[in-house]
Short mmCIF file of C-alpha atoms (C1' of nucleotides) in Angstrom, two decimals:
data_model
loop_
_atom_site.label_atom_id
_atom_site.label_comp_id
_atom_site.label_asym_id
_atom_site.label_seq_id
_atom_site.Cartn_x
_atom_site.Cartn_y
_atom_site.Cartn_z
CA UNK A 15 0.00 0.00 0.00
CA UNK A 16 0.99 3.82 -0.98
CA UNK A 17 0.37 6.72 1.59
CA UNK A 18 2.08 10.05 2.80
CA UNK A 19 2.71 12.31 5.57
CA UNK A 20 3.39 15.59 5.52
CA UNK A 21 6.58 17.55 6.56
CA UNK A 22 6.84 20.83 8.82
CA UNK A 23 9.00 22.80 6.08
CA UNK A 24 11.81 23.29 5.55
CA UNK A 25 12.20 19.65 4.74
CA UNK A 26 14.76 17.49 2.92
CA UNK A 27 14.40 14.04 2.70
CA UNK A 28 17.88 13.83 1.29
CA UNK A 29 19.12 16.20 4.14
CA UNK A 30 18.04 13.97 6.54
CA UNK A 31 19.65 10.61 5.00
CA UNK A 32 22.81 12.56 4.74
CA UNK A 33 22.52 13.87 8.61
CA UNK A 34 24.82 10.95 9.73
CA UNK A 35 26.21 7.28 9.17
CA UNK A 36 22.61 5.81 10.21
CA UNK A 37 21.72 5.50 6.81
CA UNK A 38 23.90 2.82 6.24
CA UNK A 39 23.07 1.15 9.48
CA UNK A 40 20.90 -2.52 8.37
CA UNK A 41 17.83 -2.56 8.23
CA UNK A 42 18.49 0.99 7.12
CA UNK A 43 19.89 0.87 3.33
CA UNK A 44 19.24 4.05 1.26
CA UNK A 45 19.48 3.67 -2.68
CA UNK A 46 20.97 6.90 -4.49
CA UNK A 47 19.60 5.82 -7.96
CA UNK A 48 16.05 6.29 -7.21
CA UNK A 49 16.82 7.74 -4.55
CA UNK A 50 14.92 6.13 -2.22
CA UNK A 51 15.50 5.07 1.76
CA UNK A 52 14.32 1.60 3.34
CA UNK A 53 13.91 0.16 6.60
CA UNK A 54 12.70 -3.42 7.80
CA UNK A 55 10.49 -2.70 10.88
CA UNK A 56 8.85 -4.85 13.30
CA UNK A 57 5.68 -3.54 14.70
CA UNK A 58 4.54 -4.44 17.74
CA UNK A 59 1.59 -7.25 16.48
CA UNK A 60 5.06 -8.80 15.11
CA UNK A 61 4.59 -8.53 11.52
CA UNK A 62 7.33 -7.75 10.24
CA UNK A 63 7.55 -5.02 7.34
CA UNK A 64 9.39 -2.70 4.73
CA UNK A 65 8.81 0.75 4.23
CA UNK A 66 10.32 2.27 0.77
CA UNK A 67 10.13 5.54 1.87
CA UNK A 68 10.77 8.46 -0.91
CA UNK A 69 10.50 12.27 -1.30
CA UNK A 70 7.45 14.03 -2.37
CA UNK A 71 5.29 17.68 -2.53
CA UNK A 72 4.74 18.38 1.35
CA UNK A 73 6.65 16.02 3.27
CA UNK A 74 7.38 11.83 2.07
CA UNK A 75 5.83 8.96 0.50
CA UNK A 76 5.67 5.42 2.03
CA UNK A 77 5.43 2.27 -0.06
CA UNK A 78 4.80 -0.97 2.50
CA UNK A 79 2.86 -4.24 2.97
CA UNK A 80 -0.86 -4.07 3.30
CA UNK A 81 -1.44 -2.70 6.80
CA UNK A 82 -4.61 -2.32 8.88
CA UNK A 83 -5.84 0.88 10.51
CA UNK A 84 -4.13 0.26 13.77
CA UNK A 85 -0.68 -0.68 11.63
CA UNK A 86 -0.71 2.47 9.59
CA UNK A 87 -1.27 4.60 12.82
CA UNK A 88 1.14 2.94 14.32
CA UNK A 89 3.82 2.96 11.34
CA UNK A 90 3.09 6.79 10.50
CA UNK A 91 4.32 7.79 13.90
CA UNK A 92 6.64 5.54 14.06
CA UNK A 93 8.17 7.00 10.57
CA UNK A 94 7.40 10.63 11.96
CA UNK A 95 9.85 10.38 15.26
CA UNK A 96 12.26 8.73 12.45
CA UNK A 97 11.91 11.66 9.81
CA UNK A 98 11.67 14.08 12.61
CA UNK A 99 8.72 14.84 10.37
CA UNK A 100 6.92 17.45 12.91
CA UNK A 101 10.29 18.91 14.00
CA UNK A 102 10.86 22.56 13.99
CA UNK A 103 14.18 24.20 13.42
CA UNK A 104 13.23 27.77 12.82
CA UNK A 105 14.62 29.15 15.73
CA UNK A 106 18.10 27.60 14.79
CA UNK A 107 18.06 28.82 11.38
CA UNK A 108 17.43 32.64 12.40
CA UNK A 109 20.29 32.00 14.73
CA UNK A 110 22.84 30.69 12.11
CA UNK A 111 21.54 33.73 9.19
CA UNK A 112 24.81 35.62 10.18
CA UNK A 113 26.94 32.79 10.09
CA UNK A 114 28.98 31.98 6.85
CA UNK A 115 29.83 28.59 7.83
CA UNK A 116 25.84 28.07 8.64
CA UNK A 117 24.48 30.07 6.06
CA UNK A 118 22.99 26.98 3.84
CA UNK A 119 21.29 25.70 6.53
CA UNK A 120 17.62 26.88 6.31
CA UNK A 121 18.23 26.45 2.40
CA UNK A 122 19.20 22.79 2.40
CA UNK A 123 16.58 22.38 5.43
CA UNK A 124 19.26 20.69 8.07
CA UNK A 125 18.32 20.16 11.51
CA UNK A 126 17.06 16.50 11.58
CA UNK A 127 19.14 13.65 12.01
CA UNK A 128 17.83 10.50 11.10
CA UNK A 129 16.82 7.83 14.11
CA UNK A 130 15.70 4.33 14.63
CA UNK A 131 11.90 4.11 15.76
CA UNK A 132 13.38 3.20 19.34
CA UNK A 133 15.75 4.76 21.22
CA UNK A 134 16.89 1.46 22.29
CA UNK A 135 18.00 0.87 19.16
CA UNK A 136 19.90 3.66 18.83
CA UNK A 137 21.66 3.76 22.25
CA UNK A 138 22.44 -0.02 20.69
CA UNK A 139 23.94 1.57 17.63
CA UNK A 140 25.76 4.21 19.56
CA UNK A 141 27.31 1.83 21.80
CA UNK A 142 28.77 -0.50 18.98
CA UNK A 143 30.32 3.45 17.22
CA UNK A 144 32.47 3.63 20.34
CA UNK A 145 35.90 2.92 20.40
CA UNK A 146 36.06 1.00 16.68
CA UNK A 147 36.28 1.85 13.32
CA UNK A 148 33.22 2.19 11.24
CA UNK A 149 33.61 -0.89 9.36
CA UNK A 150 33.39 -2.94 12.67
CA UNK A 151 29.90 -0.88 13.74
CA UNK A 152 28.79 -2.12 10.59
CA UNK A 153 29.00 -5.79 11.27
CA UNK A 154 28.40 -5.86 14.72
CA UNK A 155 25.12 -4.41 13.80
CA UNK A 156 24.69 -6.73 11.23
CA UNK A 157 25.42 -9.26 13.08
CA UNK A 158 23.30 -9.04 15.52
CA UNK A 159 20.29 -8.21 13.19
CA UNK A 160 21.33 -11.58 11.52
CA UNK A 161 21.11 -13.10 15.02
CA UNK A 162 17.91 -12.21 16.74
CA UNK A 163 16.02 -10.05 14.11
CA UNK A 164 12.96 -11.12 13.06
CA UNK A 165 12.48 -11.96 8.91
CA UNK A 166 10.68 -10.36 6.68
CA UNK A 167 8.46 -12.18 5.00
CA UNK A 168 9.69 -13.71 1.19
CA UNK A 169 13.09 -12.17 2.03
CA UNK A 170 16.33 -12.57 3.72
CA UNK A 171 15.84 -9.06 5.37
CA UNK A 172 15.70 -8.73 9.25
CA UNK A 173 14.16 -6.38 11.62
CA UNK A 174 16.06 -4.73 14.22
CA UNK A 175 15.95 -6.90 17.12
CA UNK A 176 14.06 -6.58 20.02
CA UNK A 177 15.23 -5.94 23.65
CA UNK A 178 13.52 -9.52 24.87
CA UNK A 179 15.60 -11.21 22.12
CA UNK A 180 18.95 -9.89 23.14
CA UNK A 181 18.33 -10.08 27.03
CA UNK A 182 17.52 -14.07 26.14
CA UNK A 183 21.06 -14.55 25.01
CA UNK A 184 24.27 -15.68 26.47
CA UNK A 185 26.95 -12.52 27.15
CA UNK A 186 28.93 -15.51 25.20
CA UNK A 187 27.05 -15.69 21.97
CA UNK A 188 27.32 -11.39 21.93
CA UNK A 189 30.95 -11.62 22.38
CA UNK A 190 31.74 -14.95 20.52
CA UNK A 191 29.34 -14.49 17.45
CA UNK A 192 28.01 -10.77 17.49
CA UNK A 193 31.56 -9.87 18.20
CA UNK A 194 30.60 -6.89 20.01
CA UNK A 195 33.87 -8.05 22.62
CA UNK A 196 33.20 -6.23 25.64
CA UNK A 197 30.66 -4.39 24.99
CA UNK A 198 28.79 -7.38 25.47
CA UNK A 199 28.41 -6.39 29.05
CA UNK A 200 26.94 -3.46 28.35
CA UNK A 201 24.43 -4.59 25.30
CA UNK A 202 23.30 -7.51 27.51
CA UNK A 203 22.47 -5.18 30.98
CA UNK A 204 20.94 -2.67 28.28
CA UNK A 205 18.52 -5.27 26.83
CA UNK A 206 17.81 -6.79 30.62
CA UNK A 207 16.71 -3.72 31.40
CA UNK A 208 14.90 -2.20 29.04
CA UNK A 209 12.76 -5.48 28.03
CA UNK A 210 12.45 -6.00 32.05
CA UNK A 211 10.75 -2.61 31.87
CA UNK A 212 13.16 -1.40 34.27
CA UNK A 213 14.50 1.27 32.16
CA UNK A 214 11.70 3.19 29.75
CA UNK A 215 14.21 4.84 27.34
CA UNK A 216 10.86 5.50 25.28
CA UNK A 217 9.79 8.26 28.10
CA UNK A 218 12.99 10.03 27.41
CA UNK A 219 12.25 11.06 24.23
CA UNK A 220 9.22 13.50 24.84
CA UNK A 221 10.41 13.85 27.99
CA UNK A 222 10.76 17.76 29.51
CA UNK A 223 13.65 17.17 31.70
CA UNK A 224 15.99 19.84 31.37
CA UNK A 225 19.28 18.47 29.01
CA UNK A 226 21.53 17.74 31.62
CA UNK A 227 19.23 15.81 33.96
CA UNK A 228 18.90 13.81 30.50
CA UNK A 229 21.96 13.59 29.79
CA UNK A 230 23.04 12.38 33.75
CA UNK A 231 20.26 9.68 32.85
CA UNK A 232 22.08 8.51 29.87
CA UNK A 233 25.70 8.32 31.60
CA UNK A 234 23.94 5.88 33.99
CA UNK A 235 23.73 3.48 30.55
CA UNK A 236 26.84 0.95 30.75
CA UNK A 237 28.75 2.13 27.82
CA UNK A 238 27.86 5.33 27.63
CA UNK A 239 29.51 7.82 28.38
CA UNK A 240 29.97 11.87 27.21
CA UNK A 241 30.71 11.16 23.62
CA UNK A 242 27.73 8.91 22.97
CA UNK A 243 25.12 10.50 25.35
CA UNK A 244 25.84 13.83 23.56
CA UNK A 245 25.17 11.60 20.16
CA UNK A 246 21.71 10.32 21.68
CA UNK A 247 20.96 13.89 23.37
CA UNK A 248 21.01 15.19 19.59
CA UNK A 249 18.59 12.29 18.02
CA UNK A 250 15.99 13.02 20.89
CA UNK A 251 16.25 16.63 19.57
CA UNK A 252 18.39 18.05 22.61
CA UNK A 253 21.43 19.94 21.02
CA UNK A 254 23.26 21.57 23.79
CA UNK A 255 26.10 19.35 24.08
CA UNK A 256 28.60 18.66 21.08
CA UNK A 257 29.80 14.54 20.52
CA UNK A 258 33.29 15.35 20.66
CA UNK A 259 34.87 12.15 18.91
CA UNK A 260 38.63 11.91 17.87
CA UNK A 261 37.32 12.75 14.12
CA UNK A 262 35.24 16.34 16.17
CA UNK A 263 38.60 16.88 17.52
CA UNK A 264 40.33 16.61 14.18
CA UNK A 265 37.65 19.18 12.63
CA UNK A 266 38.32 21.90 15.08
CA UNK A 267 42.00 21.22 14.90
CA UNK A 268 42.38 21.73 10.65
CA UNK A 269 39.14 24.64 11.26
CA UNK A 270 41.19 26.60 14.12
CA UNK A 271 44.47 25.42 15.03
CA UNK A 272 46.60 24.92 11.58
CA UNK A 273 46.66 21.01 12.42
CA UNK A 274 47.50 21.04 16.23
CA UNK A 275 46.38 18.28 18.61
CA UNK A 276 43.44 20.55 20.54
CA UNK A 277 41.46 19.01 23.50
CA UNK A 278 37.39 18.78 24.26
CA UNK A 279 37.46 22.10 26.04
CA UNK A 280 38.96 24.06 22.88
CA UNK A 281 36.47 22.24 21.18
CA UNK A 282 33.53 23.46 23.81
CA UNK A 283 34.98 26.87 23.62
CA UNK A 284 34.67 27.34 19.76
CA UNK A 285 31.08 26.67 20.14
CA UNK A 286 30.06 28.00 23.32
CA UNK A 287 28.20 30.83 22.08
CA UNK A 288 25.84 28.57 19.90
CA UNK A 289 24.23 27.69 23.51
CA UNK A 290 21.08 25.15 23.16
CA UNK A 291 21.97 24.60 19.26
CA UNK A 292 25.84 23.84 19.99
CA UNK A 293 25.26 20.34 18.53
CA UNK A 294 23.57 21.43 15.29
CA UNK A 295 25.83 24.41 14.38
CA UNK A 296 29.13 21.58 15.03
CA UNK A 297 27.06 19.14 13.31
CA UNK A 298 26.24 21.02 10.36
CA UNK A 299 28.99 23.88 10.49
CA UNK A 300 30.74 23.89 6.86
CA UNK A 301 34.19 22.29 7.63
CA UNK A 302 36.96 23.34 5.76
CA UNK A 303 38.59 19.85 6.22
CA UNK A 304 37.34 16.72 4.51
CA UNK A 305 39.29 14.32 5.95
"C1'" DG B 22 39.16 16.76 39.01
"C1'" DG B 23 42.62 14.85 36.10
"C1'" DT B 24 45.23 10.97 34.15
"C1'" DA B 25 46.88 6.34 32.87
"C1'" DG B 26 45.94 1.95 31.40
"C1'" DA B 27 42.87 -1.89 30.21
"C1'" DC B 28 39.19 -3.32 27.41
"C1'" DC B 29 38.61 -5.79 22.15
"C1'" DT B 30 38.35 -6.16 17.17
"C1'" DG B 31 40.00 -6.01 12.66
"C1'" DG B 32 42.80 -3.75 9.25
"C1'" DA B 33 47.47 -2.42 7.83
"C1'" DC B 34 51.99 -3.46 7.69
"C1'" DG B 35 56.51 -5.86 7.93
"C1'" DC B 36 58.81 -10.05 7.75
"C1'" DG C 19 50.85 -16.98 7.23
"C1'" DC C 20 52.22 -14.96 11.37
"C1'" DG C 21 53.21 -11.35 14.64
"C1'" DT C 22 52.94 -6.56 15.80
"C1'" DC C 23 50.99 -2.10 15.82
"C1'" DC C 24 47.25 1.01 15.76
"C1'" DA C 25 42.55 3.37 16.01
"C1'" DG C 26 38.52 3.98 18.42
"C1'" DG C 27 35.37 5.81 23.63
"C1'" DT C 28 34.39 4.10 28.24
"C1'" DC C 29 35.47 2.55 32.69
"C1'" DT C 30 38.14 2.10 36.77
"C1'" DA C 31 41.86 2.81 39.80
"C1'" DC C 32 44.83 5.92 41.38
"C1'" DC C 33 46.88 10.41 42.55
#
DNA sequence: GGTAGACCTGGACGC
DNA sequence: GCGTCCAGGTCTACC
């Protein structure tokens, strides 16, 4: 079945793809050509679907499996939160008019960053960027997807797997098969918790805590510490803190420093006056280096 | 509060 | 083919 939703403008599908590395996180897997972006999800009745999801007049078009009334609901927010679809950045964009380095952003509508439909699949995702190399994130991920996702139907495609299915495995299999090493630790106590109901990491994304009682609430996460609960703090929408990274640390270094090792104060510093959109003007500022 | 070292994987490199 | 080195954040112990 074909359906839309609509977009609080400025909006840019292709802005939003390009906001980050999820894009190429399974069972996301965007296709330039058409262009078009996928995702396998699992809804909570189980079944087990694909949205094509594409760019048109007003916001984006979804192609899926037939869904009843309760699925569609149920999808449309789902893709919403994931699109940031109701999202507004105006007050960021009148803030970055006088900036050079920040002057495309209302044009090229940046502001979202694109997220999983649960943030405990993207404090998963998070955890397995920290201390590796991009290539392993990528088949950790997929490994685990391969694991414990659940299939879509007629395909070799998997959905994102669920807390339960995680908590119900041996810290062995994570670290022997996932080869998630020790993280496992932390992925396993993650999924215990959050499928135990202990921890609702759903409330903290329309939560009104203020962003460092947030943020303190994220740090208590095994694995997570400043770099990656500033990178969840910006997919929940919360942008005062920057993810300072060794690659952050090489941006402000070629930006302001000719090249010299700088540290994650200088880095604070440069964007201290940005206040509550810190993250968004370092994650969109127009960096001179390119790696 | 700051710092050093361990944690672990996989790619690059030298032999 | 094997061994060594290195990159990448978080955590813990220690000062």
């Amino acid at each position: 079945m074909r359906f839309s939703l609509s977009a609080r403008k400025p909006f840019s599908l292709r802005s939003v793809v390009d906001s980050h590395g999820w894009r190429d996180l399974a069972p996301f897997r965007y296709d330039a050509e058409r262009p078009a972006l996928f995702y396998v999800d699992q809804l909570s009745n189980g079944h087990v679907i694909e949205y094509q999801i594409t760019e048109s007049p007003g916001g984006v078009a979804l192609e899926t499996a037939r869904l009843g009334n309760a699925e569609k609901a149920e999808a449309s927010d789902r893709l919403t939160w994931m699109l940031g679809l109701d999202m507004d950045f105006s007050a960021f964009h009148r803030a970055a008019r006088g900036e050079p380095k920040l002057a495309h952003v209302r044009r090229t509508a940046r502001g979202r960053v694109l997220r999983s439909p649960t943030l405990y699949e993207d404090v998963v995702k998070t955890i397995l960027t920290t201390n590796t190399l991009w290539a392993a994130t990528k088949r950790m991920n997929w490994n685990l997807i391969q694991r414990f996702g659940s299939r879509l139907p007629g395909s070799e495609k998997r959905a994102f797997p669920s807390a339960a299915a995680v908590a119900s495995a041996a810290r062995r299999i994570l670290r022997e098969k996932i080869r998630v090493g020790y993280r496992a630790e932390a992925l396993h106590q993650l999924a215990r918790r959050v499928s135990s109901g202990k921890l609702d990491l759903e409330a903290l994304k329309h939560s009104d805590m203020p962003t460092t009682q947030l943020r303190d609430e994220l740090l208590k996460i095994r694995g997570v510490g400043p770099y990656a609960a500033a990178n969840l703090l910006q997919i929940i929408g919360r942008a005062d803190f920057i993810p300072i990274d060794t690659w952050a640390l090489k941006l402000v270094s070629h930006e302001w420093y000719r090249g010299r090792a700088v540290t994650p104060a200088q880095v604070e510093k440069r964007f201290a006056r940005w206040g509550e959109f810190k993250g968004l003007a370092f994650w969109f500022w127009n960096w001179d280096y390119q790696g």
